[in-house]
Amino acid sequence: MNCIDGHGEMLVRHVFDVQIDHCHDCGGTWLDPGEIARSLHAPPAYEEGVDKRIVMGVADMGRSCPRCVAPLMRAHLDGLPMHRCRQCRGTWLDSDSMERTMAFSSPGNTS
């Protein structure tokens, strides 16, 4: 799978028990449907509510889904900025968004 910002082939990376696609050049990460909840170690019920809690914005012209090539939409989940594909429901997190996600899910985090 290629980076949505044109940096070429992404690397497969394991975050906890989730296999994700990661761009070494820009630090962006692609998450397939369900991988947001699994990367946060959330219970299955959380995953059911993720789609309802994502607030969709406008299309980000120039960024396409690496899975189905549909336009990516600007979006956010609980204040976390992201890009989301309406068609396949995949999610792109820029490097700073992924770092915030991992910090939130780290053991011992009380925030």
Coordinates of N, CA, C and O in Angstrom, one line a residue:
M1 N 0.9 -1.2 0.0 CA 0.0 0.0 0.0 C 0.9 1.2 0.0 O 1.9 1.3 0.7
N2 N 0.5 2.3 -0.8 CA 1.3 3.5 -0.9 C 0.8 4.6 0.1 O -0.4 4.7 0.3
C3 N 1.7 5.4 0.5 CA 1.4 6.6 1.3 C 0.5 7.5 0.6 O 0.7 7.8 -0.6
I4 N -0.5 8.1 1.3 CA -1.4 9.0 0.6 C -0.8 10.3 0.2 O -1.3 11.1 -0.5
D5 N 0.4 10.6 0.8 CA 1.1 11.8 0.5 C 2.2 11.6 -0.6 O 3.1 12.5 -0.8
G6 N 2.2 10.5 -1.2 CA 3.1 10.2 -2.3 C 4.5 9.8 -2.0 O 5.4 9.8 -2.8
H7 N 4.7 9.2 -0.8 CA 6.0 8.8 -0.3 C 6.4 7.4 -0.7 O 7.4 6.8 -0.3
G8 N 5.5 6.7 -1.4 CA 5.8 5.4 -1.9 C 5.2 4.3 -0.9 O 4.3 4.6 -0.1
E9 N 5.8 3.1 -1.0 CA 5.3 2.0 -0.3 C 5.4 2.2 1.2 O 6.5 2.6 1.7
M10 N 4.3 1.8 1.9 CA 4.4 1.9 3.4 C 4.8 0.6 4.0 O 4.8 -0.4 3.3
L11 N 5.3 0.7 5.2 CA 5.8 -0.5 5.9 C 4.7 -1.1 6.8 O 3.9 -0.3 7.3
V12 N 4.7 -2.4 7.0 CA 3.8 -3.0 7.9 C 4.4 -2.9 9.3 O 5.6 -3.2 9.5
R13 N 3.6 -2.4 10.3 CA 4.1 -2.2 11.6 C 3.1 -2.8 12.6 O 1.9 -2.8 12.3
H14 N 3.6 -3.3 13.7 CA 2.7 -3.9 14.7 C 2.6 -2.9 15.9 O 3.7 -2.6 16.5
V15 N 1.4 -2.5 16.2 CA 1.2 -1.6 17.4 C 0.3 -2.5 18.3 O -0.9 -2.7 17.9
F16 N 0.8 -2.8 19.4 CA 0.2 -3.8 20.3 C -0.1 -5.0 19.5 O 0.8 -5.6 18.9
D17 N -1.4 -5.4 19.3 CA -1.6 -6.7 18.5 C -2.2 -6.3 17.2 O -2.8 -7.2 16.5
V18 N -2.1 -5.1 16.7 CA -2.7 -4.6 15.5 C -1.6 -4.4 14.4 O -0.6 -3.7 14.7
Q19 N -1.8 -5.0 13.2 CA -0.9 -4.8 12.1 C -1.4 -3.6 11.3 O -2.5 -3.6 10.8
I20 N -0.6 -2.5 11.2 CA -1.0 -1.3 10.5 C 0.0 -1.0 9.5 O 1.1 -1.5 9.5
D21 N -0.4 -0.1 8.6 CA 0.5 0.4 7.5 C 1.1 1.8 7.9 O 0.3 2.7 8.3
H22 N 2.4 1.9 7.8 CA 3.0 3.1 8.3 C 4.0 3.6 7.3 O 4.8 2.9 6.7
C23 N 4.0 5.0 7.1 CA 5.0 5.6 6.2 C 6.2 6.0 6.9 O 6.1 6.9 7.8
H24 N 7.3 5.5 6.6 CA 8.6 5.8 7.3 C 9.0 7.3 7.0 O 9.6 7.9 7.9
D25 N 8.6 7.8 5.8 CA 9.0 9.2 5.5 C 8.3 10.3 6.2 O 8.8 11.2 6.8
C26 N 6.9 10.2 6.2 CA 6.1 11.2 6.8 C 5.6 10.9 8.2 O 5.0 11.7 8.9
G27 N 5.6 9.6 8.6 CA 5.1 9.1 9.9 C 3.6 8.9 9.9 O 3.1 8.6 10.9
G28 N 3.0 9.0 8.7 CA 1.5 8.8 8.7 C 1.2 7.3 8.8 O 2.0 6.4 8.5
T29 N 0.0 7.0 9.2 CA -0.5 5.6 9.5 C -1.8 5.4 8.9 O -2.7 6.2 9.1
W30 N -2.0 4.3 8.2 CA -3.3 3.9 7.7 C -3.9 2.8 8.6 O -3.2 1.8 8.9
L31 N -5.1 3.0 9.1 CA -5.8 2.0 9.9 C -7.0 1.5 9.1 O -7.9 2.3 8.7
D32 N -7.1 0.2 9.0 CA -8.3 -0.4 8.4 C -9.5 -0.3 9.4 O -9.3 -0.1 10.6
P33 N -10.7 -0.6 8.9 CA -11.9 -0.5 9.8 C -11.6 -1.5 11.0 O -11.2 -2.6 10.9
G34 N -11.9 -0.9 12.2 CA -11.8 -1.7 13.5 C -10.4 -1.6 14.1 O -10.3 -1.9 15.3
E35 N -9.4 -1.1 13.4 CA -8.1 -1.0 14.0 C -7.9 0.1 14.9 O -7.0 0.1 15.8
I36 N -8.8 1.1 14.9 CA -8.7 2.2 15.8 C -9.0 1.7 17.2 O -8.2 1.9 18.2
A37 N -10.1 1.0 17.3 CA -10.5 0.5 18.6 C -9.5 -0.6 19.2 O -9.1 -0.5 20.3
R38 N -9.0 -1.4 18.3 CA -8.1 -2.5 18.7 C -6.7 -1.8 19.1 O -6.1 -2.3 20.1
S39 N -6.3 -0.7 18.5 CA -5.0 -0.1 18.8 C -5.2 0.6 20.2 O -4.2 0.9 20.8
L40 N -6.4 0.9 20.6 CA -6.6 1.6 21.9 C -6.9 0.6 23.0 O -7.2 1.0 24.1
H41 N -6.9 -0.7 22.6 CA -7.3 -1.8 23.6 C -8.7 -1.5 24.1 O -9.0 -1.8 25.3
A42 N -9.6 -1.1 23.3 CA -10.9 -0.8 23.7 C -11.8 -2.1 23.6 O -11.5 -3.0 22.8
P43 N -12.8 -2.2 24.4 CA -13.7 -3.3 24.3 C -14.5 -3.3 22.9 O -14.6 -2.3 22.3
P44 N -15.0 -4.5 22.5 CA -15.7 -4.6 21.2 C -16.9 -3.5 21.1 O -17.1 -3.0 20.0
A45 N -17.5 -3.2 22.2 CA -18.6 -2.2 22.1 C -18.1 -0.9 21.7 O -18.8 -0.1 21.1
Y46 N -16.9 -0.5 22.0 CA -16.3 0.8 21.6 C -16.2 0.8 20.1 O -16.6 1.9 19.5
E47 N -15.8 -0.2 19.5 CA -15.7 -0.3 18.0 C -17.0 0.0 17.3 O -17.1 0.7 16.3
E48 N -18.1 -0.5 17.9 CA -19.4 -0.2 17.4 C -19.8 1.3 17.4 O -20.5 1.8 16.5
G49 N -19.3 2.0 18.4 CA -19.6 3.4 18.5 C -18.6 4.3 17.8 O -18.9 5.5 17.6
V50 N -17.5 3.8 17.3 CA -16.5 4.7 16.7 C -17.1 5.4 15.4 O -16.9 6.6 15.3
D51 N -17.7 4.7 14.6 CA -18.3 5.3 13.4 C -19.3 6.4 13.7 O -19.3 7.4 13.0
K52 N -20.1 6.2 14.7 CA -21.0 7.2 15.1 C -20.4 8.5 15.7 O -20.9 9.6 15.6
R53 N -19.2 8.3 16.4 CA -18.5 9.4 17.0 C -17.6 10.2 16.1 O -17.2 11.3 16.5
I54 N -17.3 9.6 15.0 CA -16.4 10.3 14.0 C -17.2 11.4 13.4 O -18.3 11.2 12.8
V55 N -16.7 12.7 13.5 CA -17.4 13.8 12.8 C -16.7 14.0 11.5 O -15.5 14.3 11.5
M56 N -17.5 13.9 10.4 CA -16.9 14.1 9.1 C -17.0 15.5 8.7 O -17.9 16.2 9.0
G57 N -15.9 15.9 7.9 CA -15.9 17.3 7.4 C -15.9 17.2 5.9 O -16.6 16.4 5.3
V58 N -15.2 18.1 5.3 CA -15.2 18.2 3.8 C -14.1 17.3 3.2 O -13.2 16.9 3.9
A59 N -14.2 17.1 1.9 CA -13.2 16.3 1.2 C -11.9 17.0 1.2 O -11.9 18.2 1.1
D60 N -10.8 16.2 1.4 CA -9.5 16.8 1.3 C -9.0 16.5 -0.1 O -8.5 15.5 -0.4
M61 N -9.2 17.5 -1.0 CA -8.8 17.4 -2.4 C -7.3 17.0 -2.5 O -6.5 17.6 -1.8
G62 N -7.0 16.0 -3.2 CA -5.6 15.6 -3.4 C -5.2 14.4 -2.6 O -4.1 13.9 -2.8
R63 N -6.0 14.0 -1.6 CA -5.7 12.8 -0.8 C -6.8 11.8 -1.1 O -8.0 12.0 -1.0
S64 N -6.3 10.6 -1.6 CA -7.2 9.5 -1.9 C -7.0 8.3 -1.0 O -5.8 8.1 -0.5
C65 N -8.0 7.5 -0.8 CA -7.9 6.3 0.0 C -6.9 5.4 -0.7 O -7.0 5.1 -1.9
P66 N -5.9 4.8 0.1 CA -5.0 3.9 -0.5 C -5.6 2.5 -0.7 O -5.0 1.7 -1.5
R67 N -6.7 2.2 -0.2 CA -7.4 0.9 -0.4 C -8.3 1.0 -1.6 O -8.3 0.1 -2.5
C68 N -9.2 2.0 -1.7 CA -10.2 2.0 -2.7 C -10.2 3.2 -3.6 O -11.0 3.4 -4.5
V69 N -9.3 4.2 -3.4 CA -9.0 5.4 -4.2 C -10.1 6.4 -4.1 O -10.1 7.4 -4.8
A70 N -11.1 6.2 -3.2 CA -12.1 7.3 -3.0 C -11.5 8.5 -2.3 O -10.5 8.4 -1.7
P71 N -12.1 9.7 -2.5 CA -11.5 10.9 -1.8 C -11.6 10.7 -0.3 O -12.6 10.2 0.2
L72 N -10.5 11.1 0.4 CA -10.5 11.1 1.8 C -11.2 12.3 2.4 O -11.1 13.4 1.8
M73 N -11.9 12.2 3.5 CA -12.6 13.3 4.1 C -11.9 13.7 5.4 O -11.4 12.9 6.1
R74 N -11.8 15.0 5.6 CA -11.3 15.5 6.9 C -12.3 15.1 7.9 O -13.5 15.2 7.7
A75 N -11.8 14.7 9.1 CA -12.7 14.2 10.2 C -12.0 14.3 11.5 O -10.8 14.6 11.5
H76 N -12.7 14.1 12.6 CA -12.0 14.0 13.9 C -12.9 13.0 14.8 O -14.1 12.9 14.6
L77 N -12.2 12.4 15.7 CA -12.8 11.6 16.7 C -12.3 12.1 18.1 O -11.1 12.0 18.4
D78 N -13.3 12.6 18.8 CA -13.0 13.1 20.2 C -11.8 14.1 20.1 O -10.9 14.1 21.0
G79 N -11.8 15.0 19.1 CA -10.8 16.0 19.0 C -9.5 15.6 18.3 O -8.7 16.4 18.0
L80 N -9.4 14.3 17.9 CA -8.2 13.8 17.2 C -8.4 13.9 15.7 O -9.3 13.3 15.1
P81 N -7.6 14.8 15.1 CA -7.8 15.0 13.6 C -7.4 13.7 12.8 O -6.4 13.0 13.2
M82 N -8.1 13.5 11.7 CA -7.8 12.3 10.9 C -8.4 12.6 9.5 O -9.1 13.6 9.3
H83 N -8.1 11.7 8.6 CA -8.8 11.6 7.3 C -9.5 10.3 7.2 O -8.9 9.2 7.6
R84 N -10.7 10.3 6.7 CA -11.5 9.1 6.7 C -12.1 8.8 5.3 O -12.5 9.7 4.7
C85 N -12.1 7.5 5.0 CA -12.7 7.1 3.7 C -14.2 6.7 4.0 O -14.4 5.8 4.8
R86 N -15.1 7.4 3.3 CA -16.5 7.1 3.5 C -16.9 5.7 2.9 O -17.8 5.1 3.3
Q87 N -16.1 5.3 1.9 CA -16.4 4.1 1.2 C -16.0 2.9 1.9 O -16.8 2.0 2.2
C88 N -14.7 2.8 2.3 CA -14.2 1.5 3.0 C -14.1 1.7 4.5 O -13.7 0.8 5.2
R89 N -14.2 3.0 5.0 CA -14.2 3.3 6.4 C -12.7 3.2 7.0 O -12.6 3.1 8.2
G90 N -11.7 3.2 6.1 CA -10.4 3.3 6.6 C -10.0 4.6 7.1 O -10.7 5.6 6.8
T91 N -8.9 4.8 7.9 CA -8.6 6.0 8.5 C -7.1 6.3 8.3 O -6.3 5.4 8.6
W92 N -6.8 7.5 8.0 CA -5.4 8.0 7.9 C -5.1 8.9 9.1 O -5.9 9.9 9.3
L93 N -4.1 8.6 9.8 CA -3.6 9.5 10.9 C -2.3 10.1 10.5 O -1.3 9.3 10.2
D94 N -2.1 11.4 10.5 CA -0.8 12.0 10.3 C 0.0 11.6 11.5 O -0.5 11.2 12.6
S95 N 1.3 11.9 11.4 CA 2.2 11.4 12.5 C 1.9 11.9 13.9 O 1.9 11.2 14.8
D96 N 1.5 13.2 14.0 CA 1.2 13.7 15.3 C -0.1 13.1 15.9 O -0.2 12.9 17.1
S97 N -1.1 12.8 15.0 CA -2.3 12.2 15.5 C -2.1 10.8 16.0 O -2.6 10.4 17.0
M98 N -1.2 10.0 15.3 CA -0.9 8.7 15.7 C -0.1 8.7 17.0 O -0.4 7.9 17.9
E99 N 0.8 9.6 17.2 CA 1.5 9.7 18.5 C 0.6 10.0 19.6 O 0.7 9.5 20.7
R100 N -0.4 10.9 19.4 CA -1.4 11.2 20.4 C -2.3 10.0 20.7 O -2.6 9.8 21.9
T101 N -2.6 9.2 19.7 CA -3.4 8.0 19.9 C -2.6 7.0 20.8 O -3.2 6.5 21.7
M102 N -1.4 6.8 20.5 CA -0.5 5.9 21.2 C -0.3 6.3 22.6 O -0.3 5.6 23.6
A103 N -0.1 7.6 22.8 CA 0.1 8.2 24.2 C -1.1 8.0 25.0 O -1.1 7.6 26.2
F104 N -2.3 8.1 24.4 CA -3.6 8.0 25.1 C -3.8 6.5 25.5 O -4.3 6.2 26.6
S105 N -3.3 5.6 24.7 CA -3.5 4.2 25.0 C -2.4 3.5 25.8 O -2.5 2.3 26.1
S106 N -1.4 4.3 26.1 CA -0.2 3.7 26.8 C -0.6 3.2 28.2 O -1.4 3.9 28.9
P107 N -0.1 2.1 28.7 CA -0.4 1.6 30.0 C 0.0 2.7 31.0 O 1.1 3.3 30.9
G108 N -0.8 2.9 32.0 CA -0.4 3.9 33.1 C -0.9 5.3 32.8 O -0.8 6.1 33.6
N109 N -1.4 5.5 31.6 CA -1.9 6.9 31.3 C -3.2 7.1 32.0 O -4.2 6.3 31.9
T110 N -3.3 8.1 32.8 CA -4.5 8.4 33.6 C -5.3 9.5 33.0 O -6.3 9.9 33.6
S111 N -4.9 10.1 31.8 CA -5.7 11.2 31.3 C -6.9 10.7 30.5 O -7.2 9.6 30.2

